[in-house]
Coordinates of C-alpha atoms in Angstrom, one line a residue:
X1 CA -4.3 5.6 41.1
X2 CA -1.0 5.0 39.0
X3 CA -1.2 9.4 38.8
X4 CA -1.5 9.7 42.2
X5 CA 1.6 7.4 43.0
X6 CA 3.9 8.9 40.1
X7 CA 2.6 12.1 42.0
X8 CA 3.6 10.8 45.3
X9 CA 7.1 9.5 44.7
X10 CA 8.0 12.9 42.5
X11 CA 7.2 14.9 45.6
X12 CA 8.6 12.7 48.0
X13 CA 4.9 12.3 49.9
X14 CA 4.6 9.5 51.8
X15 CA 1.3 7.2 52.6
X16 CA 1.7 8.6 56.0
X17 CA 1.7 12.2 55.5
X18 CA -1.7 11.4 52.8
X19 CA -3.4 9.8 55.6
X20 CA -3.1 12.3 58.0
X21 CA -4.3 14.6 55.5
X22 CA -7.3 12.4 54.6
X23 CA -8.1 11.1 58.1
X24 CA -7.8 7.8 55.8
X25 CA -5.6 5.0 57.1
X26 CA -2.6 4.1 56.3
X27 CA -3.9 0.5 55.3
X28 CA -6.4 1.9 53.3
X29 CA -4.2 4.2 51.3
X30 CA -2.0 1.2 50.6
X31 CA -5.4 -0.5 49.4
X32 CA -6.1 2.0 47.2
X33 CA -2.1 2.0 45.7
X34 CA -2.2 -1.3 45.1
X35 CA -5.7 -1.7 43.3
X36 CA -6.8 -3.9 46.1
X37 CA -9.6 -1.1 46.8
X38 CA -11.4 0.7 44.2
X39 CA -10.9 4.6 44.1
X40 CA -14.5 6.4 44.5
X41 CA -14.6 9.4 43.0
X42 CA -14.9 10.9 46.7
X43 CA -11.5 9.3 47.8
X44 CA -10.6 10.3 44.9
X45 CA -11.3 14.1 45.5
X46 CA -9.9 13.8 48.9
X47 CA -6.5 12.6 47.4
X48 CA -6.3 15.2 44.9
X49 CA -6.8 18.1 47.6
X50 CA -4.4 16.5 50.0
X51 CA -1.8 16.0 47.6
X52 CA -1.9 20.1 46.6
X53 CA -2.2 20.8 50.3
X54 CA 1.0 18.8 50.8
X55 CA 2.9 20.1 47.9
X56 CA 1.8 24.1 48.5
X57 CA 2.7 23.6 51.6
X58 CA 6.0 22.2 50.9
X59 CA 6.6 24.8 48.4
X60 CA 5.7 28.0 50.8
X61 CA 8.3 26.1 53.4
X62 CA 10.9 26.0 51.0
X63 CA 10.2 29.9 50.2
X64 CA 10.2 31.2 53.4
X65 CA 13.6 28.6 54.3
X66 CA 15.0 30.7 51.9
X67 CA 14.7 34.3 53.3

């Protein structure tokens, strides 16, 4: 979890923006952040992919701002 969040807060990605992504709550990402929820390896998949989607995505915006 702590990779995830060290992840989160060097690309500014909010708990929000992962939910949406994961069709996971809000509350449950939180959970998950805080180790009050154990991270299946599933959730853990799902957090992983959304995280890249989020940053690629981020990073083709920022190319295409700059043409």
């Amino acid at each position: 979890v702590t990779k995830f969040r060290i992840d989160m807060l060097l690309n500014n990605i909010t708990q929000r923006e992962l939910a949406e992504k994961t069709d996971y709550t809000e509350q449950y990402i939180s959970m998950l952040m805080q180790g009050k929820r154990n991270l299946s390896k599933k959730a853990e998949a799902k957090l992983r992919d959304a995280l890249e989607e989020i940053k690629a995505k981020r990073s083709e915006d920022d190319k295409n701002a700059g043409t």
